[in-house]
Short mmCIF file of C-alpha atoms in Angstrom, two decimals:
data_model
loop_
_atom_site.label_atom_id
_atom_site.label_comp_id
_atom_site.label_asym_id
_atom_site.label_seq_id
_atom_site.Cartn_x
_atom_site.Cartn_y
_atom_site.Cartn_z
CA MET P 11 -131.01 -12.78 40.90
CA LYS P 12 -129.49 -16.06 40.01
CA LYS P 13 -125.82 -16.34 40.46
CA LEU P 14 -124.09 -18.45 37.58
CA ALA P 15 -121.23 -20.79 38.33
CA PHE P 16 -117.79 -21.24 36.78
CA SER P 17 -115.62 -24.55 36.29
CA ALA P 18 -112.41 -24.59 37.48
CA ASN P 19 -111.01 -26.89 34.16
CA PRO P 20 -111.54 -24.21 30.90
CA TRP P 21 -111.54 -27.62 28.77
CA PRO P 22 -114.08 -29.82 28.22
CA THR P 23 -114.33 -33.24 30.13
CA ARG P 24 -114.28 -35.41 27.12
CA GLN P 25 -110.85 -33.54 26.24
CA ARG P 26 -108.32 -35.17 29.15
CA GLY P 27 -105.77 -37.21 28.94
CA GLN P 28 -105.46 -36.65 25.35
CA ALA P 29 -101.69 -35.35 25.46
CA LEU P 30 -100.68 -38.31 27.67
CA VAL P 31 -101.29 -40.61 24.63
CA PHE P 32 -98.95 -38.40 22.26
CA SER P 33 -96.41 -38.80 24.96
CA LEU P 34 -96.40 -42.15 25.21
CA VAL P 35 -96.16 -42.66 21.51
CA PHE P 36 -93.43 -40.25 21.41
CA THR P 37 -91.34 -41.58 24.10
CA ALA P 38 -91.83 -45.73 22.53
CA ALA P 39 -90.34 -44.14 19.28
CA ALA P 40 -87.26 -42.18 20.90
CA GLY P 41 -86.49 -45.40 22.88
CA LEU P 42 -87.02 -47.73 19.53
CA ILE P 43 -84.80 -44.71 18.08
CA GLY P 44 -82.23 -45.05 20.99
CA LEU P 45 -81.84 -48.77 20.52
CA LEU P 46 -81.08 -48.44 16.77
CA LEU P 47 -78.58 -45.60 17.62
CA PHE P 48 -77.02 -47.58 20.32
CA ASN P 49 -77.13 -50.75 18.16
CA SER P 50 -75.67 -49.32 15.31
CA GLY P 51 -72.87 -47.18 17.41
CA MET P 52 -71.97 -50.60 19.34
CA LEU P 53 -71.72 -52.60 15.49
CA VAL P 54 -69.20 -49.54 14.07
CA ASN P 55 -67.37 -49.37 17.05
CA THR P 56 -66.62 -52.84 17.30
CA LYS P 57 -66.47 -53.37 13.50
CA THR P 58 -64.03 -50.30 13.68
CA ARG P 59 -61.81 -52.12 16.83
CA LEU P 60 -61.97 -55.28 14.72
CA GLN P 61 -60.48 -53.95 11.66
CA ASN P 62 -57.73 -52.06 13.70
CA ALA P 63 -56.46 -55.65 15.09
CA ALA P 64 -56.84 -56.97 11.80
CA ASP P 65 -54.49 -54.43 10.49
CA ALA P 66 -52.20 -54.89 13.07
CA ALA P 67 -52.04 -58.55 13.15
CA ALA P 68 -51.58 -58.44 9.17
CA TYR P 69 -48.77 -55.17 9.58
CA SER P 70 -46.72 -57.27 12.37
CA ALA P 71 -46.79 -60.66 9.85
CA GLY P 72 -45.71 -58.24 7.39
CA VAL P 73 -42.83 -56.59 9.79
CA LEU P 74 -41.49 -60.82 10.50
CA GLN P 75 -41.37 -60.90 7.15
CA ALA P 76 -39.17 -57.93 6.41
CA ARG P 77 -37.32 -59.11 9.94
CA ASP P 78 -36.69 -62.24 8.08
CA HIS P 79 -35.15 -61.00 4.92
CA ASN P 80 -32.94 -58.05 7.00
CA PHE P 81 -31.67 -61.01 8.94
CA SER P 82 -30.83 -63.33 5.92
CA ALA P 83 -29.30 -59.90 4.77
CA TYR P 84 -26.91 -59.49 7.51
CA THR P 85 -25.99 -63.22 7.99
CA ASN P 86 -24.92 -62.91 4.17
CA ARG P 87 -22.90 -60.03 4.64
CA ALA P 88 -21.15 -61.73 7.87
CA MET P 89 -21.06 -64.32 5.63
CA VAL P 90 -18.79 -62.25 2.82
CA ALA P 91 -16.90 -60.44 5.54
CA ASN P 92 -15.94 -63.94 7.31
CA GLN P 93 -14.98 -65.24 3.77
CA ALA P 94 -12.65 -62.41 3.12
CA ALA P 95 -10.85 -62.79 6.64
CA VAL P 96 -10.07 -66.25 5.45
CA ALA P 97 -8.42 -64.97 2.29
CA GLN P 98 -6.67 -62.37 4.88
CA ILE P 99 -5.26 -65.08 6.77
CA VAL P 100 -3.72 -67.17 4.17
CA SER P 101 -2.75 -63.65 2.64
CA ILE P 102 -1.00 -63.15 5.99
CA LYS P 103 0.30 -66.79 6.63
CA SER P 104 2.25 -66.73 2.77
CA TYR P 105 3.15 -63.52 3.21
CA LEU P 106 4.78 -64.06 6.97
CA GLU P 107 6.30 -67.25 5.48
CA ASP P 108 8.08 -65.00 2.56
CA ALA P 109 9.30 -62.36 5.06
CA ALA P 110 10.80 -65.15 7.10
CA ASP P 111 12.38 -66.83 3.99
CA THR P 112 14.14 -63.68 3.26
CA VAL P 113 15.39 -62.92 6.51
CA ASP P 114 16.99 -66.26 6.71
CA ARG P 115 18.62 -65.62 3.30
CA MET P 116 19.72 -62.28 4.74
CA ASP P 117 22.29 -64.33 6.41
CA GLY P 118 23.62 -66.35 3.92
CA THR P 119 26.92 -66.86 2.35
CA LEU P 120 25.89 -64.40 -0.56
CA LEU P 121 24.50 -61.69 1.16
CA ASP P 122 26.93 -61.42 3.93
CA SER P 123 29.81 -61.74 1.34
CA TYR P 124 28.10 -58.68 -0.70
CA LYS P 125 27.46 -56.62 2.61
CA THR P 126 31.32 -57.32 3.72
CA LEU P 127 32.68 -56.27 0.54
CA PHE P 128 30.98 -53.14 -0.51
CA PRO P 129 28.86 -50.89 1.55
CA SER P 130 31.05 -48.35 3.73
CA ILE P 131 27.71 -47.80 5.90
CA GLU P 132 26.02 -50.90 6.88
CA THR P 133 23.57 -49.62 9.27
CA PRO P 134 20.63 -49.58 7.33
CA TRP P 135 21.19 -52.88 6.41
CA ASN P 136 22.18 -54.55 10.10
CA LEU P 137 19.69 -52.34 12.04
CA PRO P 138 16.80 -53.66 10.50
CA LYS P 139 17.97 -57.25 9.70
CA SER P 140 18.91 -56.94 13.88
CA THR P 141 15.21 -55.75 14.77
CA ILE P 142 13.05 -56.86 12.32
CA GLY P 143 14.22 -60.03 11.33
CA PRO P 144 13.81 -61.48 15.06
CA LEU P 145 10.44 -60.37 15.20
CA ILE P 146 9.08 -61.79 11.65
CA SER P 147 10.46 -64.78 12.60
CA ALA P 148 8.85 -65.16 15.80
CA ALA P 149 5.36 -63.99 14.17
CA LYS P 150 5.42 -66.48 11.73
CA THR P 151 5.82 -69.37 13.89
CA SER P 152 3.14 -67.96 16.24
CA PHE P 153 0.81 -67.53 13.27
CA ASP P 154 1.63 -71.09 11.69
CA THR P 155 0.34 -72.21 15.35
CA VAL P 156 -2.67 -70.00 15.40
CA SER P 157 -3.96 -69.86 11.59
CA PRO P 158 -5.24 -73.13 11.23
CA ALA P 159 -7.65 -73.06 14.10
CA MET P 160 -8.32 -69.21 12.88
CA VAL P 161 -9.81 -70.38 9.22
CA LYS P 162 -11.85 -73.27 10.66
CA ALA P 163 -13.46 -71.52 13.44
CA LEU P 164 -14.28 -68.96 10.64
CA ASP P 165 -15.42 -71.61 8.76
CA VAL P 166 -17.85 -73.26 10.91
CA LEU P 167 -18.76 -69.47 11.50
CA ILE P 168 -20.10 -69.31 7.98
CA LYS P 169 -21.53 -72.37 8.21
CA SER P 170 -23.57 -71.85 11.43
CA HIS P 171 -25.03 -68.58 9.49
CA GLU P 172 -26.39 -70.78 6.91
CA LEU P 173 -28.06 -72.86 9.25
CA ALA P 174 -29.49 -69.77 11.11
CA GLN P 175 -30.68 -68.17 8.13
CA GLN P 176 -32.71 -71.20 7.51
CA LEU P 177 -34.06 -72.09 10.80
CA HIS P 178 -34.96 -68.44 11.06
CA HIS P 179 -36.74 -68.33 8.03
CA ALA P 180 -39.14 -71.51 8.33
CA THR P 181 -39.25 -70.19 12.34
CA THR P 182 -40.72 -67.21 11.12
CA ALA P 183 -43.32 -69.02 8.53
CA LEU P 184 -44.59 -70.50 11.92
CA ASP P 185 -44.48 -67.60 14.11
CA MET P 186 -46.66 -65.27 12.10
CA ALA P 187 -50.07 -66.86 12.75
CA ASN P 188 -49.01 -66.78 16.39
CA VAL P 189 -47.83 -63.28 16.34
CA ALA P 190 -50.76 -62.17 14.90
CA GLU P 191 -52.97 -63.90 17.30
CA GLU P 192 -50.82 -61.87 20.02
CA VAL P 193 -51.44 -58.82 18.53
CA ILE P 194 -55.03 -59.34 17.87
CA LYS P 195 -55.55 -60.09 21.43
CA ARG P 196 -53.71 -57.28 22.53
CA ASN P 197 -56.10 -54.79 20.49
CA ASP P 198 -59.14 -56.58 21.09
CA PRO P 199 -59.35 -59.26 23.71
CA LEU P 200 -62.68 -60.71 22.68
CA ALA P 201 -61.62 -61.35 18.84
CA ARG P 202 -59.64 -63.81 17.18
CA LEU P 203 -57.74 -65.16 14.22
CA SER P 204 -60.23 -66.64 11.90
CA SER P 205 -60.22 -70.48 11.80
CA GLY P 206 -62.47 -71.40 9.07
CA THR P 207 -62.10 -71.39 5.00
CA PHE P 208 -59.92 -68.64 5.37
CA THR P 209 -56.87 -69.41 7.50
CA ALA P 210 -57.09 -72.41 5.96
CA GLY P 211 -56.71 -71.18 2.50
CA PRO P 212 -55.67 -67.35 1.60
CA THR P 213 -53.54 -67.04 4.88
CA ALA P 214 -51.82 -70.73 4.24
CA VAL P 215 -51.28 -69.59 0.45
CA SER P 216 -49.73 -66.35 1.02
CA VAL P 217 -47.47 -67.58 3.91
CA ALA P 218 -46.44 -70.29 1.54
CA GLN P 219 -46.14 -67.70 -1.23
CA TRP P 220 -44.14 -65.60 0.94
CA SER P 221 -41.74 -68.96 2.06
CA GLY P 222 -40.86 -69.76 -1.49
CA SER P 223 -40.08 -66.01 -2.87
CA THR P 224 -36.71 -66.28 -1.19
CA ALA P 225 -34.33 -69.75 -1.50
CA GLN P 226 -31.47 -71.49 -0.32
CA HIS P 227 -28.44 -71.57 -2.93
CA ARG P 228 -25.58 -73.11 -3.65
CA ALA P 229 -22.69 -70.56 -3.30
CA ASN P 230 -19.74 -72.53 -4.51
CA ASP P 231 -20.94 -74.80 -7.46
CA SER P 232 -21.19 -73.05 -11.65
CA SER P 233 -24.21 -71.92 -10.93
CA THR P 234 -25.19 -68.17 -12.01
CA GLU P 235 -26.58 -68.15 -8.27
CA ALA P 236 -23.24 -69.08 -7.03
CA ASP P 237 -21.27 -66.69 -9.26
CA ARG P 238 -23.25 -64.08 -7.66
CA PHE P 239 -21.80 -64.43 -4.00
CA ALA P 240 -18.77 -65.48 -5.51
CA ASP P 241 -19.11 -61.74 -6.95
CA VAL P 242 -19.42 -60.13 -3.98
CA VAL P 243 -17.01 -62.10 -1.78
CA VAL P 244 -14.32 -61.48 -4.24
CA SER P 245 -15.47 -57.68 -5.22
CA ASP P 246 -12.71 -55.21 -4.71
CA ARG P 247 -15.06 -53.39 -2.40
CA THR P 248 -15.06 -56.55 0.09
CA THR P 249 -11.39 -57.27 -0.18
CA ASP P 250 -8.49 -55.11 0.63
CA ARG P 251 -5.22 -54.15 -1.16
CA PHE P 252 -3.19 -56.65 0.55
CA THR P 253 -5.49 -59.73 -0.33
CA ARG P 254 -5.44 -58.37 -3.87
CA GLU P 255 -1.94 -57.24 -4.76
CA ARG P 256 0.61 -57.11 -1.52
CA GLY P 257 3.77 -55.60 -4.08
CA SER P 258 5.91 -53.62 -1.57
CA THR P 259 9.59 -53.01 -0.79
CA PRO P 260 11.06 -54.59 2.25
CA ILE P 261 12.95 -52.31 4.73
CA PRO P 262 15.97 -53.65 5.01
CA HIS P 263 18.87 -52.15 2.08
CA TRP P 264 22.01 -50.29 1.74
CA ALA P 265 23.19 -47.50 -0.33
CA SER P 266 26.03 -46.05 0.56
CA THR P 267 29.74 -45.26 -1.22
CA VAL P 268 31.99 -48.56 -1.93
CA LYS P 269 34.41 -49.75 0.77
CA THR P 270 37.90 -48.13 -0.47
CA THR P 271 39.58 -51.55 0.13
CA THR P 272 37.00 -52.79 -2.62
CA CYS P 273 37.76 -50.24 -4.97
CA PRO P 274 41.02 -50.80 -6.67
CA PRO P 275 43.41 -47.93 -6.58
CA ALA P 276 43.70 -45.66 -9.97
CA MET P 277 46.20 -46.64 -12.02
CA GLY P 278 48.46 -43.71 -14.52
CA ALA P 279 47.04 -40.78 -15.00
CA ALA P 280 43.42 -42.02 -14.27
CA THR P 281 41.68 -40.48 -11.23
CA ARG P 282 39.23 -42.04 -8.83
CA ILE P 283 36.48 -39.54 -8.68
CA GLY P 284 34.12 -41.55 -6.91
CA SER P 285 32.45 -44.93 -6.19
CA PHE P 286 28.39 -46.31 -5.06
CA THR P 287 26.46 -49.24 -3.99
CA HIS P 288 23.34 -50.24 -3.53
CA PHE P 289 20.75 -52.98 -2.88
CA ASN P 290 17.24 -53.23 -1.68
CA PHE P 291 14.39 -56.11 -1.91
CA PHE P 292 11.61 -56.09 -4.32
CA HIS P 293 8.14 -58.29 -3.30
CA SER P 294 5.13 -59.12 -4.84
CA GLY P 295 2.38 -61.28 -3.94
CA GLY P 296 -1.33 -62.13 -4.27
CA THR P 297 -4.43 -64.36 -3.23
CA LEU P 298 -7.44 -65.77 -5.36
CA LEU P 299 -10.44 -67.53 -5.01
CA SER P 300 -10.26 -70.70 -7.28
CA GLY P 301 -11.79 -71.29 -10.33
CA ASP P 302 -14.25 -73.85 -8.04
CA LYS P 303 -14.74 -71.53 -5.49
CA LYS P 304 -13.57 -73.90 -3.11
CA ARG P 305 -9.90 -72.75 -2.31
CA TRP P 306 -8.09 -69.80 -1.22
CA LEU P 307 -4.63 -70.23 -3.10
CA ALA P 308 -1.64 -67.46 -2.06
CA LEU P 309 1.46 -66.86 -3.30
CA ASP P 310 4.23 -64.32 -2.39
CA ALA P 311 7.89 -63.86 -3.32
CA SER P 312 10.67 -61.62 -2.86
CA THR P 313 14.14 -61.01 -4.95
CA GLY P 314 17.15 -58.74 -3.77
CA PHE P 315 18.58 -56.95 -6.44
CA GLY P 316 21.16 -53.80 -6.64
CA ASN P 317 24.82 -53.30 -8.07
CA TRP P 318 28.19 -51.54 -6.91
CA PHE P 319 30.26 -49.20 -8.88
CA CYS P 320 33.72 -47.28 -8.73
CA LEU P 321 34.24 -44.23 -10.94
CA TYR P 322 37.29 -43.26 -12.57
CA LEU P 323 38.44 -40.64 -14.65
CA VAL P 324 40.68 -41.86 -17.68
CA PRO P 325 42.11 -39.08 -20.10
CA THR P 326 42.11 -39.84 -23.61
CA PRO P 327 42.95 -38.19 -27.14
CA TRP P 328 39.56 -37.22 -27.42
CA GLY P 329 39.57 -35.97 -23.80
CA PRO P 330 38.85 -36.99 -20.25
CA MET P 331 36.34 -40.40 -19.99
CA THR P 332 34.51 -41.55 -16.99
CA VAL P 333 34.91 -45.21 -16.79
CA ALA P 334 32.73 -47.12 -14.19
CA LEU P 335 34.29 -50.74 -12.75
CA GLY P 336 31.64 -52.98 -10.95
CA SER P 337 28.74 -55.32 -11.57
CA PRO P 338 25.06 -56.04 -10.92
CA LEU P 339 24.08 -57.85 -7.57
CA LEU P 340 21.38 -60.04 -7.43
CA GLU P 341 20.20 -62.86 -4.52
CA LEU P 342 16.88 -64.82 -5.42
CA GLY P 343 15.10 -64.03 -2.08
CA GLY P 344 12.57 -65.88 -0.37
CA SER P 345 8.92 -67.00 -0.86
CA GLY P 346 5.69 -67.67 0.75
CA GLY P 347 2.71 -69.71 -0.03
CA GLY P 348 -0.81 -70.31 1.87
CA LEU P 349 -4.14 -72.39 1.06
CA ALA P 350 -7.58 -72.69 2.75
CA GLY P 351 -9.41 -75.58 0.43
CA ALA P 352 -8.36 -79.12 -0.64
CA SER P 353 -4.57 -79.97 -0.68
CA GLY P 354 -2.90 -79.89 -3.38
CA GLY P 355 -0.75 -77.34 -6.01
CA TYR P 356 -1.62 -74.57 -7.24
CA GLY P 357 -2.45 -75.54 -10.69
CA GLU P 358 -4.21 -72.36 -11.88
CA THR P 359 -2.87 -68.55 -12.24
CA LYS P 360 -6.33 -67.00 -12.68
CA GLY P 361 -8.54 -68.70 -10.86
CA TYR P 362 -12.57 -67.73 -10.17
CA LYS P 363 -13.36 -66.34 -13.51
CA ASN P 364 -14.41 -62.76 -11.98
CA ASN P 365 -11.71 -62.62 -9.70
CA PRO P 366 -10.28 -58.37 -9.70
CA ALA P 367 -7.79 -57.86 -12.20
CA ALA P 368 -4.96 -57.33 -9.92
CA THR P 369 -4.84 -61.11 -8.15
CA GLU P 370 -3.94 -62.30 -11.77
CA ASN P 371 -0.76 -64.54 -11.15
CA TYR P 372 -1.29 -64.31 -7.58
CA GLY P 373 -0.90 -60.00 -7.75
CA ASN P 374 1.42 -60.23 -11.03
CA ALA P 375 4.19 -61.98 -9.01
CA LEU P 376 4.81 -64.82 -11.14
CA TYR P 377 5.92 -62.09 -13.77
CA SER P 378 7.50 -59.37 -11.49
CA MET P 379 11.18 -58.91 -10.64
CA ALA P 380 10.38 -61.85 -8.41
CA ALA P 381 9.51 -63.66 -10.83
CA ILE P 382 12.33 -66.21 -10.25
CA PRO P 383 11.32 -67.20 -6.57
CA ALA P 384 7.54 -67.13 -7.64
CA TRP P 385 7.94 -69.72 -10.26
CA SER P 386 9.98 -72.02 -8.16
CA ARG P 387 7.11 -71.52 -5.36
CA TYR P 388 4.21 -72.08 -8.18
CA SER P 389 5.97 -75.19 -9.62
CA SER P 390 7.84 -77.35 -7.32
CA LYS P 391 6.65 -76.20 -3.58
CA GLY P 392 2.75 -75.58 -4.03
CA PRO P 393 0.80 -73.48 -1.41
CA GLY P 394 2.04 -75.43 1.66
CA ALA P 395 -0.10 -77.50 3.94
CA THR P 396 -3.91 -76.46 4.02
CA LEU P 397 -5.19 -74.36 6.51
CA ASP P 398 -8.38 -75.73 6.86
CA SER P 399 -9.55 -78.85 3.91
CA ALA P 400 -12.98 -77.55 3.58
CA GLY P 401 -11.98 -74.02 3.06
CA GLY P 402 -13.05 -71.64 0.04
CA LEU P 403 -16.59 -70.35 -0.06
CA GLN P 404 -18.76 -72.88 1.91
CA ASP P 405 -21.89 -74.38 0.97
CA TYR P 406 -25.33 -72.58 0.81
CA TYR P 407 -26.32 -68.51 1.20
CA ARG P 408 -29.82 -67.43 0.88
CA ASP P 409 -31.02 -64.84 -1.70
CA MET P 410 -34.21 -64.68 -3.60
CA SER P 411 -36.11 -67.18 -5.61
CA ASN P 412 -34.44 -66.16 -9.11
CA PRO P 413 -32.33 -63.34 -8.24
CA THR P 414 -31.13 -63.15 -11.90
CA LYS P 415 -34.22 -62.46 -13.51
CA SER P 416 -34.63 -59.38 -15.56
CA ILE P 417 -35.72 -56.37 -13.29
CA PRO P 418 -38.51 -53.76 -14.55
CA LYS P 419 -36.73 -50.04 -15.43
CA ASP P 420 -39.19 -48.47 -12.98
CA GLN P 421 -40.08 -50.38 -9.42
CA THR P 422 -42.64 -50.45 -7.40
CA PRO P 423 -43.17 -52.09 -3.91
CA GLU P 424 -44.99 -54.85 -5.39
CA GLU P 425 -42.50 -55.49 -8.04
CA ASN P 426 -39.63 -55.21 -5.59
CA GLY P 427 -39.83 -57.97 -3.42
CA GLY P 428 -43.48 -57.17 -2.34
CA LYS P 429 -45.50 -59.31 -4.80
CA THR P 430 -46.06 -61.84 -1.95
CA PRO P 431 -48.97 -60.19 0.41
CA ILE P 432 -49.47 -61.88 3.79
CA SER P 433 -53.64 -61.95 3.97
CA ILE P 434 -55.36 -62.48 7.61
CA GLU P 435 -58.97 -62.55 8.76
CA VAL P 436 -60.30 -61.64 12.42
CA GLU P 437 -63.22 -62.54 13.81
CA ARG P 438 -65.17 -61.78 16.68
CA PRO P 439 -68.65 -63.60 17.99
CA ALA P 440 -71.79 -62.46 18.16
CA THR P 441 -72.58 -63.15 21.58
CA SER P 442 -69.81 -61.04 22.90
CA LEU P 443 -71.06 -57.70 20.53
CA ARG P 444 -72.94 -55.37 23.09
CA THR P 445 -76.66 -54.61 21.27
CA ALA P 446 -79.90 -54.06 22.05
CA SER P 447 -81.26 -57.94 21.73
CA LYS P 448 -78.76 -58.39 25.13
CA PHE P 449 -80.99 -55.95 27.26
CA LEU P 450 -84.31 -56.96 25.76
CA PRO P 451 -83.48 -60.91 25.15
CA ASP P 452 -86.96 -61.96 25.56
CA SER P 453 -88.41 -59.18 23.93
CA THR P 454 -91.23 -60.36 21.47
CA THR P 455 -92.87 -57.24 20.45
CA ILE P 456 -89.23 -55.28 19.99
CA LYS P 457 -86.81 -57.30 18.52
CA LEU P 458 -83.42 -55.46 17.41
CA ASP P 459 -80.82 -57.93 15.99
CA ASP P 460 -77.71 -57.71 14.63
CA HIS P 461 -78.19 -59.94 12.05
CA LEU P 462 -74.72 -60.91 11.42
CA ALA P 463 -74.37 -64.04 9.63
CA SER P 464 -73.41 -67.29 10.87
CA GLY P 465 -73.29 -65.36 14.49
CA THR P 466 -69.93 -63.85 13.77
CA MET P 467 -68.54 -60.49 12.75
CA ARG P 468 -64.63 -60.64 10.53
CA SER P 469 -62.39 -58.12 8.94
CA VAL P 470 -59.92 -59.12 6.43
CA ALA P 471 -56.12 -57.25 6.29
CA SER P 472 -53.20 -57.69 4.26
CA ALA P 473 -49.68 -56.42 4.39
CA HIS P 474 -46.78 -57.16 2.55
CA ALA P 475 -42.51 -56.82 2.84
CA TYR P 476 -40.99 -55.00 0.17
CA PHE P 477 -37.55 -53.80 -0.57
CA TYR P 478 -36.54 -49.95 -0.68
CA ARG P 479 -32.77 -48.18 -1.20
CA SER P 480 -33.22 -44.60 -2.59
CA ARG P 481 -31.34 -41.56 -2.62
CA THR P 482 -34.63 -39.39 -2.30
CA ASN P 483 -38.09 -40.11 -0.86
CA ALA P 484 -39.84 -39.25 -4.23
CA GLY P 485 -40.99 -42.79 -4.75
CA PHE P 486 -40.31 -45.67 -6.97
CA THR P 487 -38.98 -44.77 -9.99
CA GLY P 488 -35.90 -45.40 -11.87
CA SER P 489 -33.63 -42.36 -10.82
CA ASP P 490 -35.17 -42.06 -7.52
CA TRP P 491 -33.25 -45.75 -6.80
CA THR P 492 -30.15 -44.10 -8.11
CA ARG P 493 -27.23 -44.76 -5.55
CA SER P 494 -24.14 -42.86 -5.17
CA ASP P 495 -22.19 -45.17 -7.74
CA GLY P 496 -25.14 -44.42 -10.14
CA ARG P 497 -26.30 -48.36 -9.94
CA THR P 498 -30.00 -49.12 -9.50
CA GLU P 499 -30.54 -51.41 -6.14
CA VAL P 500 -33.49 -53.74 -6.46
CA ALA P 501 -34.61 -56.81 -3.96
CA SER P 502 -32.29 -58.83 -2.61
CA LEU P 503 -30.94 -60.41 0.61
CA PHE P 504 -27.68 -58.79 0.53
CA SER P 505 -28.92 -55.58 1.61
CA PRO P 506 -31.05 -55.00 5.02
CA TYR P 507 -33.22 -52.71 3.48
CA TRP P 508 -36.53 -54.54 3.61
CA GLN P 509 -39.87 -52.78 5.34
CA ALA P 510 -43.38 -53.54 6.02
CA ARG P 511 -46.46 -51.93 5.00
CA LEU P 512 -50.18 -52.58 4.78
CA VAL P 513 -52.14 -53.11 1.43
CA ASP P 514 -55.44 -53.51 0.08
CA ALA P 515 -56.86 -57.05 0.25
CA SER P 516 -57.15 -58.36 -2.96
CA GLY P 517 -60.50 -59.20 -4.59
CA ALA P 518 -60.25 -62.76 -4.26
CA ASP P 519 -59.03 -62.08 -0.46
CA ARG P 520 -62.48 -60.12 0.22
CA ALA P 521 -64.69 -62.99 -1.85
CA VAL P 522 -63.50 -65.37 0.36
CA SER P 523 -63.89 -64.09 3.60
CA LEU P 524 -67.58 -62.99 2.74
CA SER P 525 -68.58 -66.34 1.93
CA ASP P 526 -67.17 -67.60 5.10
CA GLN P 527 -69.38 -64.86 6.42
CA MET P 528 -72.68 -66.19 4.47
CA LYS P 529 -72.01 -69.60 5.87
#
């Protein structure tokens, strides 16, 4: 019987190896897909890093802009404070001169005779005169020595703030590109600030526009901008009451019965029933900014006044009648003056048109109970030697280029100082990208290029500095900007509320950047 033979391979010989072909095709396709995914992933990742670097660089430039505006605001405030300090020194000089002059007159023949004849209790007069008088004289002497140097130093300090504002602003405009470049390198070491058309065009234009959005203005001429600065300096929120209107009643006085040797004895049926005498000083003074804003003028004056009387009860056919024997007492007191600015007399009673009303007529000294010595000082003696011939408001300050323009009712960041964003472009060469072409540089069969125009990847970003002063965080509306005093504050360089933020790049900036990449 014949045995059947069986093959160990159930498949026909002609079908062997077909699965290998499918495996090779699938492996090639998978490899190609993997390379595509690798390329795409690397490009997206690189683009993201590049955009982040551009955003960080633009924001850093915006922060520099905000810092420059805030620096100007702080230095403006410092200049205002220093001007107020100059006014205070002029005021103290005038006040001490008046006080010392008044103390000297207390030892004069007239007041000495008054004191000898009338008060039976002299302690309230003698004690302050003997204790405070020498201190006032010493204080005046010392202050007269140091006050000129103090005012000159303050005026130099104000001038240094002016120069610091200019230097800081110019340096900021130059530093924005350098800082942006440094920030780019920290975020992506292989990226750099574009050096092509964009940098020479939109970036340069935006920096120039921002630089021109603020300006140095005169502080002591007749312009509206100068009035704006002067208004802040003389405001009753800046100067204190001592500077504006320093009316007071000096301590030395007497109030007592009249010495018995001064009141004559009662005659006939009359009866002496009592006596009284009093005497004290009245002082008034004030300091104002001159009409041309280049002088601080101070004037102080004091007048001593009082009376004495002795009372008698005199019988008459109509009944007893009280009769007083006495007279008023008057001493014109002293006066003082102060000046920082060009030498000369007073020549004005109101000064700068927007001085507080309280400063008019030098704290109303010219029309007070001390009017006689005040007018004598005003018309003949004058304010005295100047503490600094270059006194008064110094020459310049920095603010928005057009600070008095009409402001929209509802504010937005763009309308409130942010109309001049800075735009920058960041680039990275294609040779620095880790794509498939780097692994298969000589491949002719499989070529996966990044197809970057001009062999460079680019990203553009913009940021701006804007002013924000709000009671709430609800947004830029008129009501949300209401301050505690009920006013609306808009962009200025007097308040340090400048901030920075990223904004969308404009269509024009994107178009320039795109044209750069297509070259």
